[in-house]
Tab-separated table of C-alpha atoms in Angstrom:
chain	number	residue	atom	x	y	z
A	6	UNK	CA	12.365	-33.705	23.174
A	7	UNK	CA	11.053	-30.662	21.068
A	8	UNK	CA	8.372	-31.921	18.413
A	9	UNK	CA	8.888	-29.720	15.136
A	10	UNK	CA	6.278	-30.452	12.242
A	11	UNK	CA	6.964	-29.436	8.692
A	12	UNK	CA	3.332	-28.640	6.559
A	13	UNK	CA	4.222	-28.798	2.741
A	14	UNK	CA	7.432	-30.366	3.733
A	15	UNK	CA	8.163	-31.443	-0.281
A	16	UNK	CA	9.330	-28.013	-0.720
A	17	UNK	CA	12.831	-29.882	-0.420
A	18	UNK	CA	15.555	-27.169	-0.548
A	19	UNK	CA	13.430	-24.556	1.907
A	20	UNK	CA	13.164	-27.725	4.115
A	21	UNK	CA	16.799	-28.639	3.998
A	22	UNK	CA	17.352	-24.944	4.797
A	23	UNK	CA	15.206	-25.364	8.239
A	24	UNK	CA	16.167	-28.419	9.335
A	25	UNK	CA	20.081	-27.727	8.879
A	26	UNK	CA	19.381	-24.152	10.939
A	27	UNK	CA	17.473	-26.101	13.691
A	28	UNK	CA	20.279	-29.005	13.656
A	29	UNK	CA	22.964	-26.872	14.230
A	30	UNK	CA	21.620	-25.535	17.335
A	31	UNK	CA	23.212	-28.354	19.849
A	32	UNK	CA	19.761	-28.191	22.151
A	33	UNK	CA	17.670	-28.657	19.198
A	34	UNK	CA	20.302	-31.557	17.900
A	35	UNK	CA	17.790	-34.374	19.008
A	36	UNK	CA	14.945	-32.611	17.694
A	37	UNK	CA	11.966	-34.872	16.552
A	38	UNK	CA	11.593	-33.904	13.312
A	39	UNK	CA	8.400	-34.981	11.548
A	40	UNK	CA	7.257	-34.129	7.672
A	41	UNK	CA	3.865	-33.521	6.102
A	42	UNK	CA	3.223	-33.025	2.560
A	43	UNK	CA	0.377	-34.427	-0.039
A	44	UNK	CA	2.726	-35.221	-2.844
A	45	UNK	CA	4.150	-38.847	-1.841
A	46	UNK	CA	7.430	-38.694	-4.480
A	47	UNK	CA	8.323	-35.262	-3.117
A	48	UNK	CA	7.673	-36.354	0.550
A	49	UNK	CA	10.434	-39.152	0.226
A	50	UNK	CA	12.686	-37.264	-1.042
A	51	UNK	CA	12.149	-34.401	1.973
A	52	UNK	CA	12.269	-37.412	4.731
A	53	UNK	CA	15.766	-38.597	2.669
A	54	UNK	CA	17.065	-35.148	2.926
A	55	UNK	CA	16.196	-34.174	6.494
A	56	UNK	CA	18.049	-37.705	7.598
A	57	UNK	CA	21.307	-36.523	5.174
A	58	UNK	CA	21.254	-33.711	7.328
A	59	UNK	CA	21.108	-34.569	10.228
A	60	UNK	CA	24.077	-37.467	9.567
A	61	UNK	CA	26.490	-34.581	7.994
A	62	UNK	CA	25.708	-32.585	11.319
A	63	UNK	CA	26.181	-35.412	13.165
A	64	UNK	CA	23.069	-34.455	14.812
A	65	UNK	CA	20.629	-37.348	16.694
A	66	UNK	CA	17.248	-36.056	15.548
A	67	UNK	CA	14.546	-38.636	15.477
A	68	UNK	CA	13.076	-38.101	11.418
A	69	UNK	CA	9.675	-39.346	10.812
A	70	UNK	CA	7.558	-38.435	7.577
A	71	UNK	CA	3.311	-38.883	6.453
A	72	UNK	CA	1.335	-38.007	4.132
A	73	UNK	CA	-1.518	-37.715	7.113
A	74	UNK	CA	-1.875	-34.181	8.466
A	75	UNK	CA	-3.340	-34.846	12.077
A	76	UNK	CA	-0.602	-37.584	12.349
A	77	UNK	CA	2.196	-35.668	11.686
A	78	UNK	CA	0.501	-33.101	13.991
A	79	UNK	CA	0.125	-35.039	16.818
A	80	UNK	CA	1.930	-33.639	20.352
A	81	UNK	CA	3.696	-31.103	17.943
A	82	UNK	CA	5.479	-28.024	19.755
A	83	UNK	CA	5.725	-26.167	16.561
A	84	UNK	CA	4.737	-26.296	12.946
A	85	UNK	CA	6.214	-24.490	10.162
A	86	UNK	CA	3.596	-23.970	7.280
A	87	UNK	CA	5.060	-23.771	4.064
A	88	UNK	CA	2.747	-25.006	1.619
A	89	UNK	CA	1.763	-23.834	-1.789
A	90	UNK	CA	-1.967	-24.626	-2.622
A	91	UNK	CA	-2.463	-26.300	-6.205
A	92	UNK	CA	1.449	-26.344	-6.834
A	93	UNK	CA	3.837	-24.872	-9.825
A	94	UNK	CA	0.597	-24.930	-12.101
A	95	UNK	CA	-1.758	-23.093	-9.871
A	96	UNK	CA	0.797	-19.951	-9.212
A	97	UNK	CA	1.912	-20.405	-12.789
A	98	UNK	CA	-2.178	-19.403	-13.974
A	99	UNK	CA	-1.531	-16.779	-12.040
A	100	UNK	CA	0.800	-15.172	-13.737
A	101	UNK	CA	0.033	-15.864	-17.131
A	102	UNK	CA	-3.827	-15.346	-17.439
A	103	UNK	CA	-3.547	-11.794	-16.545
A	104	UNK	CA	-0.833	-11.498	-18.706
A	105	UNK	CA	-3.061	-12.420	-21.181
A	106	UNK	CA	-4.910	-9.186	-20.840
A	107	UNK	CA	-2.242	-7.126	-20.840
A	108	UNK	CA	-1.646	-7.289	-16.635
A	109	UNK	CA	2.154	-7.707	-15.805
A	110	UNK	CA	3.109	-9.015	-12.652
A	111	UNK	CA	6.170	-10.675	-11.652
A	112	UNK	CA	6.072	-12.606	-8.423
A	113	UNK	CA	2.501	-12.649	-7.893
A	114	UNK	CA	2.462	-14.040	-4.533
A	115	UNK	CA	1.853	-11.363	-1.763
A	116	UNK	CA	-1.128	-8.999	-3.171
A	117	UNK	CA	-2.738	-7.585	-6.353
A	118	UNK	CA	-4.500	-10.489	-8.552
A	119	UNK	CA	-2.087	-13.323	-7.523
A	120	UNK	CA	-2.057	-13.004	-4.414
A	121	UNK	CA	-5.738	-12.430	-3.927
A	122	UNK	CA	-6.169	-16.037	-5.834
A	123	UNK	CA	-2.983	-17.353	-4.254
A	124	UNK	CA	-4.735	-16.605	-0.618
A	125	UNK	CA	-8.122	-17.780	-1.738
A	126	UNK	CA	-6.626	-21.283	-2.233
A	127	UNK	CA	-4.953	-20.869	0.785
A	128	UNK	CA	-7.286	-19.751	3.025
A	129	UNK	CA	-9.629	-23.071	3.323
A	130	UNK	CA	-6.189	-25.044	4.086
A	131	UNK	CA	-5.446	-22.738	6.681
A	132	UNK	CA	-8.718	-23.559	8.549
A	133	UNK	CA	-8.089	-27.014	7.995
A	134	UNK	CA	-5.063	-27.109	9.459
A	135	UNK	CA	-6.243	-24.626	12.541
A	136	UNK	CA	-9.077	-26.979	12.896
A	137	UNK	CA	-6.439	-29.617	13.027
A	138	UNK	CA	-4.120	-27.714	15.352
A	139	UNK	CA	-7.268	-27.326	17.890
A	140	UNK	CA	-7.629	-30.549	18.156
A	141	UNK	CA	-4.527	-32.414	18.240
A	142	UNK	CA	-2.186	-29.979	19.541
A	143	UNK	CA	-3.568	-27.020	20.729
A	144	UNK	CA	-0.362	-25.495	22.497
A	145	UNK	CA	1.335	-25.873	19.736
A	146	UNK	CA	2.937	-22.445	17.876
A	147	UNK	CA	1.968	-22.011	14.392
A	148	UNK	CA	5.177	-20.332	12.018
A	149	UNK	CA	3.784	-19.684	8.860
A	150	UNK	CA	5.978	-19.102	5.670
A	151	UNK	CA	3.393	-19.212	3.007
A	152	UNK	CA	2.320	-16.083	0.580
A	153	UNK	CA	0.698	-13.915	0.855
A	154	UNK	CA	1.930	-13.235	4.159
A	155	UNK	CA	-0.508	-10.904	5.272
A	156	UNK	CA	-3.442	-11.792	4.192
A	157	UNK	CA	-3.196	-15.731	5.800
A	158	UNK	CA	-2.270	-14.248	9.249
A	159	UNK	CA	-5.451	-11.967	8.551
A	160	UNK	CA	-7.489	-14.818	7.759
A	161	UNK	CA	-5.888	-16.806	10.603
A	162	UNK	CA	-7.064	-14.410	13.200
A	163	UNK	CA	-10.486	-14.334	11.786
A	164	UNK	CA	-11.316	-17.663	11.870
A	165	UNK	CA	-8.306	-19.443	14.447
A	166	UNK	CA	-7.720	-16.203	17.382
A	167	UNK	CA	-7.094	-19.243	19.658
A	168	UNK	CA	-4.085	-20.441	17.916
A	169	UNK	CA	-0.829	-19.003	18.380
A	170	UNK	CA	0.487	-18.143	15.299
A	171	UNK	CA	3.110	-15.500	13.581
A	172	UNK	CA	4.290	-14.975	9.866
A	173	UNK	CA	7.994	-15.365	9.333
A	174	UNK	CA	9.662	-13.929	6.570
A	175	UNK	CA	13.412	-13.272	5.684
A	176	UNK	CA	13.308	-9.842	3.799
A	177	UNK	CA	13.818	-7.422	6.531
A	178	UNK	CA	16.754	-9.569	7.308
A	179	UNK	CA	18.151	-9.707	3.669
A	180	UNK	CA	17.410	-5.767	3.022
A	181	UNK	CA	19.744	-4.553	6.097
A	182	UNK	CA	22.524	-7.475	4.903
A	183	UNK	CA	22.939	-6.197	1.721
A	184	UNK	CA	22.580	-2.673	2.634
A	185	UNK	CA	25.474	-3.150	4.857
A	186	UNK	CA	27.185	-4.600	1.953
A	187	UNK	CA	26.691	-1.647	-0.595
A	188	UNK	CA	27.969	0.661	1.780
A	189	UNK	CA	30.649	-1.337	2.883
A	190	UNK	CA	30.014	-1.909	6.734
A	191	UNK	CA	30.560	-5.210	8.398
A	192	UNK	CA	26.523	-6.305	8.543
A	193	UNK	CA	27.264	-7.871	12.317
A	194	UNK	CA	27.693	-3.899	13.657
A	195	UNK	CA	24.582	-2.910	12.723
A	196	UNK	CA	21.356	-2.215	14.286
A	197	UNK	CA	18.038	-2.414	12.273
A	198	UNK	CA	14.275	-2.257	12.943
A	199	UNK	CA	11.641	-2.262	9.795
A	200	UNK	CA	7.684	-1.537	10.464
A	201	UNK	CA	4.949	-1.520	8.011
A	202	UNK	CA	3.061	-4.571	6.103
A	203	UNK	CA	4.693	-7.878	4.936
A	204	UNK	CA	7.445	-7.248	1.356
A	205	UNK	CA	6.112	-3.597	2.103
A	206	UNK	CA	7.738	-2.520	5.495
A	207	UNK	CA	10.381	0.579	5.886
A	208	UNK	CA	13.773	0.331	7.207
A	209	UNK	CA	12.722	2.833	10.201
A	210	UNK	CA	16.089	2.313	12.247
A	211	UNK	CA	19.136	1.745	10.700
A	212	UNK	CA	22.722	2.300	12.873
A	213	UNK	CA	26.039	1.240	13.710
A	214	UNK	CA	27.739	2.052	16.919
A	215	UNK	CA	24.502	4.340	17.383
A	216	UNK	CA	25.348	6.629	14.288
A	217	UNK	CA	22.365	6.596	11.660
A	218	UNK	CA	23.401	4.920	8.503
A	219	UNK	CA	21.077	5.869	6.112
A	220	UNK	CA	23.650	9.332	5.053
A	221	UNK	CA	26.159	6.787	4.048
A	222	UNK	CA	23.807	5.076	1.772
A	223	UNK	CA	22.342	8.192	0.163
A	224	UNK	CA	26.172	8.806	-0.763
A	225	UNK	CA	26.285	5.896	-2.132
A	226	UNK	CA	23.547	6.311	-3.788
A	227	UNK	CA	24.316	9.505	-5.383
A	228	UNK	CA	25.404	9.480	-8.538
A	229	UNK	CA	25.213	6.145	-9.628
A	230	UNK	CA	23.236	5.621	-12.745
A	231	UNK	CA	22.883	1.832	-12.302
A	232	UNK	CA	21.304	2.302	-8.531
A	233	UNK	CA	18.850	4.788	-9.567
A	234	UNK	CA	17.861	2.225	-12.103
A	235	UNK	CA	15.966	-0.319	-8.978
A	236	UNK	CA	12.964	-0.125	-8.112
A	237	UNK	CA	13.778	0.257	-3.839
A	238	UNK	CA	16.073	3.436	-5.014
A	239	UNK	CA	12.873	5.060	-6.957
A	240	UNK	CA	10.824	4.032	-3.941
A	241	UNK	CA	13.545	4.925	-1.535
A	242	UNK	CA	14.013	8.495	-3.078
A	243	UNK	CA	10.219	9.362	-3.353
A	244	UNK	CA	9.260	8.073	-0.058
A	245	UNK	CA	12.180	8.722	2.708
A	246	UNK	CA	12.837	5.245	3.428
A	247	UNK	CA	14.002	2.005	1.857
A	248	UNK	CA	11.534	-0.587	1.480
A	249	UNK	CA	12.340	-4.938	2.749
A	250	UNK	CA	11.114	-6.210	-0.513
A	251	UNK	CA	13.088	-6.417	-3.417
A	252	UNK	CA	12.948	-4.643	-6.734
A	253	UNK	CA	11.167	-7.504	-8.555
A	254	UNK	CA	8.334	-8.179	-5.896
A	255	UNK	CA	8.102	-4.443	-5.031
A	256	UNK	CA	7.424	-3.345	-8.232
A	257	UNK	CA	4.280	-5.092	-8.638
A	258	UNK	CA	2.242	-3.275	-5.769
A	259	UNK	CA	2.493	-0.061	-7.150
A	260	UNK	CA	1.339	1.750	-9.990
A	261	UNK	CA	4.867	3.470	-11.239
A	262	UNK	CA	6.657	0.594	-13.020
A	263	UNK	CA	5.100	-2.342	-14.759
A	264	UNK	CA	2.231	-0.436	-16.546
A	265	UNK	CA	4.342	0.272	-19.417
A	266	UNK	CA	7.173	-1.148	-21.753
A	267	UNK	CA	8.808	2.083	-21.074
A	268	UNK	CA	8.937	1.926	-17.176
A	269	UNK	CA	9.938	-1.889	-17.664
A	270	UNK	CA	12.778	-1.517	-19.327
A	271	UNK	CA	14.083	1.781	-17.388
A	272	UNK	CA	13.877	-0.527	-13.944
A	273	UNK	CA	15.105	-3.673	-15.686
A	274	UNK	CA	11.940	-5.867	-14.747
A	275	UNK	CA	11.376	-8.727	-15.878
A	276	UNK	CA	7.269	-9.738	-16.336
A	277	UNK	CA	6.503	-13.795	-15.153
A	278	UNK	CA	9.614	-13.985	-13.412
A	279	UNK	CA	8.239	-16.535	-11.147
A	280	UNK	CA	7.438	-18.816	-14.211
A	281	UNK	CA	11.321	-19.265	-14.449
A	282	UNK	CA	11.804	-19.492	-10.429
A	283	UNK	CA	8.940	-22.182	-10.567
A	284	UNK	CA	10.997	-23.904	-13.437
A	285	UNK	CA	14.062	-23.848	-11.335
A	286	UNK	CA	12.291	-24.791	-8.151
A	287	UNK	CA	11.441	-28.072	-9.992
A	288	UNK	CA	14.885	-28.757	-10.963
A	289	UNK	CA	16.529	-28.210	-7.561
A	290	UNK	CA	14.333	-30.759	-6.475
A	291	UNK	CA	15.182	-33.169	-9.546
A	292	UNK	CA	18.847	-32.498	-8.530
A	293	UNK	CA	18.292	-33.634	-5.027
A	294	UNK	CA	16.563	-36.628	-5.527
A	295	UNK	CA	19.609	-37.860	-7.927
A	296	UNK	CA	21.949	-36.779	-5.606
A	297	UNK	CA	20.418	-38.640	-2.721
A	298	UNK	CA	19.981	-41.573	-4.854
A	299	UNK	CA	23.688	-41.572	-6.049
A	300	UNK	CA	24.603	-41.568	-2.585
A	301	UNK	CA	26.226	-38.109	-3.145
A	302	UNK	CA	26.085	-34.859	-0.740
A	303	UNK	CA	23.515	-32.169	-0.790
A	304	UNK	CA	24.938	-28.682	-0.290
A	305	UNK	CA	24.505	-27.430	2.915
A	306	UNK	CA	23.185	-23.624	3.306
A	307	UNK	CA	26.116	-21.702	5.576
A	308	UNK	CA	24.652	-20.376	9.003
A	309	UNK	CA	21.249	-19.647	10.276
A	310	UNK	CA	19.541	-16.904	8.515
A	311	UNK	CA	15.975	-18.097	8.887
A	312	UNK	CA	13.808	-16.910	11.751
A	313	UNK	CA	12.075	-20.687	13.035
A	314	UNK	CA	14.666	-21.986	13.938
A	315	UNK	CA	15.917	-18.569	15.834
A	316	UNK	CA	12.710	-18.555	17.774
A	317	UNK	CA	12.418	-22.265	18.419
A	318	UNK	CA	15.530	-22.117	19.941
A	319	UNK	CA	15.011	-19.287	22.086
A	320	UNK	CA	11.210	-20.448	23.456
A	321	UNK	CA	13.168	-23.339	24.057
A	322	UNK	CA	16.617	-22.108	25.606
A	323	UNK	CA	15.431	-18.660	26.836
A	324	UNK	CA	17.747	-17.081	24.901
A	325	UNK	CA	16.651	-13.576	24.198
A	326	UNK	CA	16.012	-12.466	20.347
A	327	UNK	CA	14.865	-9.598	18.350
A	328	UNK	CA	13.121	-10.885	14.596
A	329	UNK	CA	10.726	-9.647	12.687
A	330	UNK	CA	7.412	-11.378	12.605
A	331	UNK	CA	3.567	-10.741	11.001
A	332	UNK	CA	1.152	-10.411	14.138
A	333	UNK	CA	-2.536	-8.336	14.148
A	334	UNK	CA	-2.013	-4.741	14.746
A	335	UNK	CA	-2.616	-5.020	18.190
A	336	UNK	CA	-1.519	-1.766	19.035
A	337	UNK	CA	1.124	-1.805	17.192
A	338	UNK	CA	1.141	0.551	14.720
A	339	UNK	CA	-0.679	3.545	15.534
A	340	UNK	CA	-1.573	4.846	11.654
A	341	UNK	CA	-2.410	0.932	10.014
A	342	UNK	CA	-5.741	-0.333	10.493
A	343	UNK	CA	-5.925	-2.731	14.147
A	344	UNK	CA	-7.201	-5.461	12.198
A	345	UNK	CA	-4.766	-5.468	9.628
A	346	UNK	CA	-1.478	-7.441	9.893
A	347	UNK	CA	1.249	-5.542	10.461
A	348	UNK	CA	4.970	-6.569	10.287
A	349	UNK	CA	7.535	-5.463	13.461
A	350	UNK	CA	10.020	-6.410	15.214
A	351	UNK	CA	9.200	-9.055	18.080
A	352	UNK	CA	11.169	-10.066	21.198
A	353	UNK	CA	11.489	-13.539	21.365
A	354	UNK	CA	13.331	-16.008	24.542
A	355	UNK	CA	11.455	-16.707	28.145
A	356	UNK	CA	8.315	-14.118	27.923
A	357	UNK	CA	7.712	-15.873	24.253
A	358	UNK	CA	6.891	-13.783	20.828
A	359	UNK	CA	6.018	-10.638	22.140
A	360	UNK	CA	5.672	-8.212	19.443
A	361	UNK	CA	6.916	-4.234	20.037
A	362	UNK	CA	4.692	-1.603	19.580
A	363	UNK	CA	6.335	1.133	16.695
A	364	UNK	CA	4.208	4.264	17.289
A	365	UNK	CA	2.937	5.454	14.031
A	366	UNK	CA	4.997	5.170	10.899
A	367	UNK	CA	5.949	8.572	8.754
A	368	UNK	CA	2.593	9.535	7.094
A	369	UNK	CA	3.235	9.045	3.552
A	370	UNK	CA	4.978	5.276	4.267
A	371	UNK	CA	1.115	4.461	5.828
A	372	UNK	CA	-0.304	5.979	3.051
A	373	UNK	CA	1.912	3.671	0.764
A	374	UNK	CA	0.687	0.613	2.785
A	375	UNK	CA	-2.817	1.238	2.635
A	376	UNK	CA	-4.128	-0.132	-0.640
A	377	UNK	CA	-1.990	-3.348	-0.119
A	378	UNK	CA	-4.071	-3.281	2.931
A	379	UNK	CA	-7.538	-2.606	1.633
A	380	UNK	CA	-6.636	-5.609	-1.077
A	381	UNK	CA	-5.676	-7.914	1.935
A	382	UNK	CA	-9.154	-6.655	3.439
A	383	UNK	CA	-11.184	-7.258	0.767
A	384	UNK	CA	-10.011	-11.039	0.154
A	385	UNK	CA	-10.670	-11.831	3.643
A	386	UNK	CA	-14.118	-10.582	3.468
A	387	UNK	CA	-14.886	-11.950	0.789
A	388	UNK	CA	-13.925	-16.015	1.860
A	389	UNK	CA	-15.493	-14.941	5.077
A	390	UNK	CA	-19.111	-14.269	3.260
A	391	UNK	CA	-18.867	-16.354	-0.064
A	392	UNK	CA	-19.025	-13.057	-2.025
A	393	UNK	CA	-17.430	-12.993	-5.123
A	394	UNK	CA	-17.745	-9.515	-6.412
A	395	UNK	CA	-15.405	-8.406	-3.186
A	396	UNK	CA	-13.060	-10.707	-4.831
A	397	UNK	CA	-13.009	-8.504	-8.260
A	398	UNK	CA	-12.972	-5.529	-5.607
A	399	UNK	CA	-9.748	-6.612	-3.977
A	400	UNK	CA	-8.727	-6.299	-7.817
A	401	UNK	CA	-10.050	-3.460	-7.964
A	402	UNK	CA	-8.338	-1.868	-5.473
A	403	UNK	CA	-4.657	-2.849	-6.360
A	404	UNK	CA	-2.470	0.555	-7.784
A	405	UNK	CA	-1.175	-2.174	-10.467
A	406	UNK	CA	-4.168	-3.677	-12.012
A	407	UNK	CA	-5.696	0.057	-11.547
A	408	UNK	CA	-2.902	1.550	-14.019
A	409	UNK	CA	-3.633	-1.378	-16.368
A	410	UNK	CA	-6.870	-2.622	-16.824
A	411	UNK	CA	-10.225	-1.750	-16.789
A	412	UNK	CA	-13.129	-2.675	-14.578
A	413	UNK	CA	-14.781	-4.798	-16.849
A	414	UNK	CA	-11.271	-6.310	-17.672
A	415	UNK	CA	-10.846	-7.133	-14.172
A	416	UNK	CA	-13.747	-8.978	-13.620
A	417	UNK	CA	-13.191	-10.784	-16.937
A	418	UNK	CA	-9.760	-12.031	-15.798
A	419	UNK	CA	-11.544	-12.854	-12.278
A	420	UNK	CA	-13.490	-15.246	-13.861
A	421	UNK	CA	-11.087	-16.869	-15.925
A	422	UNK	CA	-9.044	-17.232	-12.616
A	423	UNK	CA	-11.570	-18.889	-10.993
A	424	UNK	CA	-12.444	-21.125	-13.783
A	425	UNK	CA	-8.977	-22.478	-13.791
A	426	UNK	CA	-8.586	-22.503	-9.627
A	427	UNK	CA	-12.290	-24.639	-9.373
A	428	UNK	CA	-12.555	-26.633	-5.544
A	429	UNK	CA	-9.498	-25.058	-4.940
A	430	UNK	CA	-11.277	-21.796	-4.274
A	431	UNK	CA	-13.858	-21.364	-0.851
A	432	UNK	CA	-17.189	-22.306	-1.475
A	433	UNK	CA	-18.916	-19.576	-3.009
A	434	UNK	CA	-16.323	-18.580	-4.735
A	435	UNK	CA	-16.152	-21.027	-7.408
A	436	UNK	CA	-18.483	-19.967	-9.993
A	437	UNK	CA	-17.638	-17.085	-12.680
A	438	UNK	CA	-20.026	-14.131	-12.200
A	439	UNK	CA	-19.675	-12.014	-15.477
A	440	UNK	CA	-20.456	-8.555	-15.719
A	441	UNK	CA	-24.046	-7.815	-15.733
A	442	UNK	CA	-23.181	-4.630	-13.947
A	443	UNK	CA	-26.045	-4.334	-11.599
């Protein structure tokens, strides 16, 4: 029986998601399915909704739930991670302190100044867990969903090389599905590969029946006023090849849209979006808990769209795959740093994850990538060594908090961040610094 372990399993609707993709898959229909999270009320309601699942499949799997890590660990084959690291009102500080100072973001969960704090939460959970891992089930494939992407594979490799481990993420996926869509070609004929960094990769191969498809969207394209108004068009047009993020998270790692009211309204943005997501995160899971109370059906997401469950099933079938998964530039990308993390397609079934190499990508899409990967750098260095001025130099180094603030403004808003973060932070990094310049 295939042991699957959720980490942060009380995000209840992404957990439903998995656990009806796995289900469906009749090998994986007798999975043992066992949940982790640190909230106890949001726990219960994940170990209610996995077993409502698995009944509406009429699936057998055995679901088990703790709030003790290196129990729910134990003889695990795989473990999703999808944990977020001081909840709603930690990612919600990071949003609106900078604000405060004038610095718009609106995910703030991949790079720039949330997702350097974001990963600095998440980094000493990571080793925790890896720690954990090495001890209890060593064999045991680590599928990581949690933001930033990049930068807690990077940290992953640094301090856990021994554990296998990928980063899975479902924008490549979505970006050629609704492509297909705008131009109006059945999404099941095409062909797509995407290279590059995590919510920052580049459609590189895009086809049906071997014909390249990107003409078709450029006439689609054309033209239309309300296109031209995204973000991925802009990007798109300047650059030579759409980008897997969308508009709203894109927009925030460069310097061209949020720095002014001007920009924001001419791309339709909309600064703190993620306050509202994090609002309506919290009533999804209010709605499931009544519904499972009232004895009434969750809705059930249509197909499987998510890459664990694809890749559990094919380590544990055979059955060959192509994702796309977050790895170490091993040699995979020619023009990205090797210790970066790099995002490519993978082939996954008998020979496991094995990751293919891309060549180099068109010069000016590295160049694009390279500040998200000096920020990414920075942020792991500075966990690594307990240094917190690299910490206000991963700022530093972000195109959007370059085209809005000022140094000293950065390391003011550092400091705030960290007052409000505390022991969530590494050790070192806990303590505001000021600027006393130096």
């Amino acid at each position: 029986m295939v042991n699957i372990v959720f980490i942060g399993a009380g995000s209840v609707v992404f957990t439903r998601q998995l656990v009806a993709d796995i289900l469906r898959y009749p090998e994986l229909a007798e999975a043992r399915l066992v949940l982790h999270d640190i909230d106890a009320e949001r726990l219960a309601v994940a170990e209610a909704s996995a077993k409502h699942v698995s009944a509406r499949l009429g699936a057998r799997a055995d679901v088990a739930a703790t709030l003790n890590r290196r129990e729910a660990l134990e003889g695990a084959d795989y473990v999703i991670n999808m944990i977020q690291v001081g909840g709603i009102d930690a990612t919600i500080a990071d949003l609106e302190i900078p604000a405060r100072h004038g610095l718009k973001q609106t995910i703030g969960d991949t790079t720039g100044i949330g997702g350097v704090f974001r990963a600095l939460r998440t980094f000493p959970v990571l080793s925790a867990l890896a720690e954990d891992m090495r001890e209890v089930c060593p064999d045991a494939w680590l599928l990581n969903y949690t933001n930033p992407m990049a930068m807690n594979l990077w940290w992953l490799s640094v301090v856990a090389p021994d554990i296998k481990a990928v980063g899975l993420c479902h924008s490549v996926y979505w970006t050629a599905n609704d492509l297909a869509e705008l131009i109006d070609v059945p999404f099941e004929e095409t062909s797509f590969r995407a290279a590059g960094v995590n919510h920052q990769a580049w459609l590189l191969e895009w086809t049906r029946d071997g014909q390249d498809l990107y003409p078709l969207l450029r006439e689609r394209i054309q033209g239309d006023d309300d296109l031209a108004r995204r973000v991925r068009v802009e990007m798109f047009r300047r650059l030579g090849r759409y980008p897997t993020e969308t508009s709203e998270h894109s927009s925030e790692y460069l310097s061209w849209f949020l720095r002014s009211e001007e920009q924001i309204e001419r791309y339709r943005l909309k600064p703190l979006e993620y306050v509202d997501i994090s609002r309506e995160n919290i009533a999804e899971f209010e709605a499931a808990r009544t519904a499972l109370a009232e004895g009434r059906d969750l809705e059930l997401p249509d197909g499987a769209s998510e890459y664990a469950p694809q890749i559990i099933h094919s380590l544990v079938t055979g059955t060959t795959r192509e994702v796309h998964v977050n790895v170490p530039n091993r040699g995979l990308i020619d023009n990205l740093p090797a210790d970066a993390v790099v995002e490519v397609p993978a082939e996954v079934g008998e020979g496991g994850i094995v990751p293919r190499p891309m060549g180099s990508l068109p010069v000016q899409l590295a160049a694009q990538n390279m500040p998200y990967i000096s920020v990414g750098r920075l942020t792991v260095e500075a966990a690594r060594t307990g240094d917190p001025t690299l910490v206000r130099q991963a700022v530093l180094m972000d195109p959007n908090a370059q085209s809005t603030l000022t140094p000293e403004q950065i390391w003011q808003v550092c400091d705030e961040l960290t007052r409000a973060h505390g022991d969530l932070l590494p050790a070192g990094l806990r303590t505001p610094i000021g600027d006393t310049g130096f």
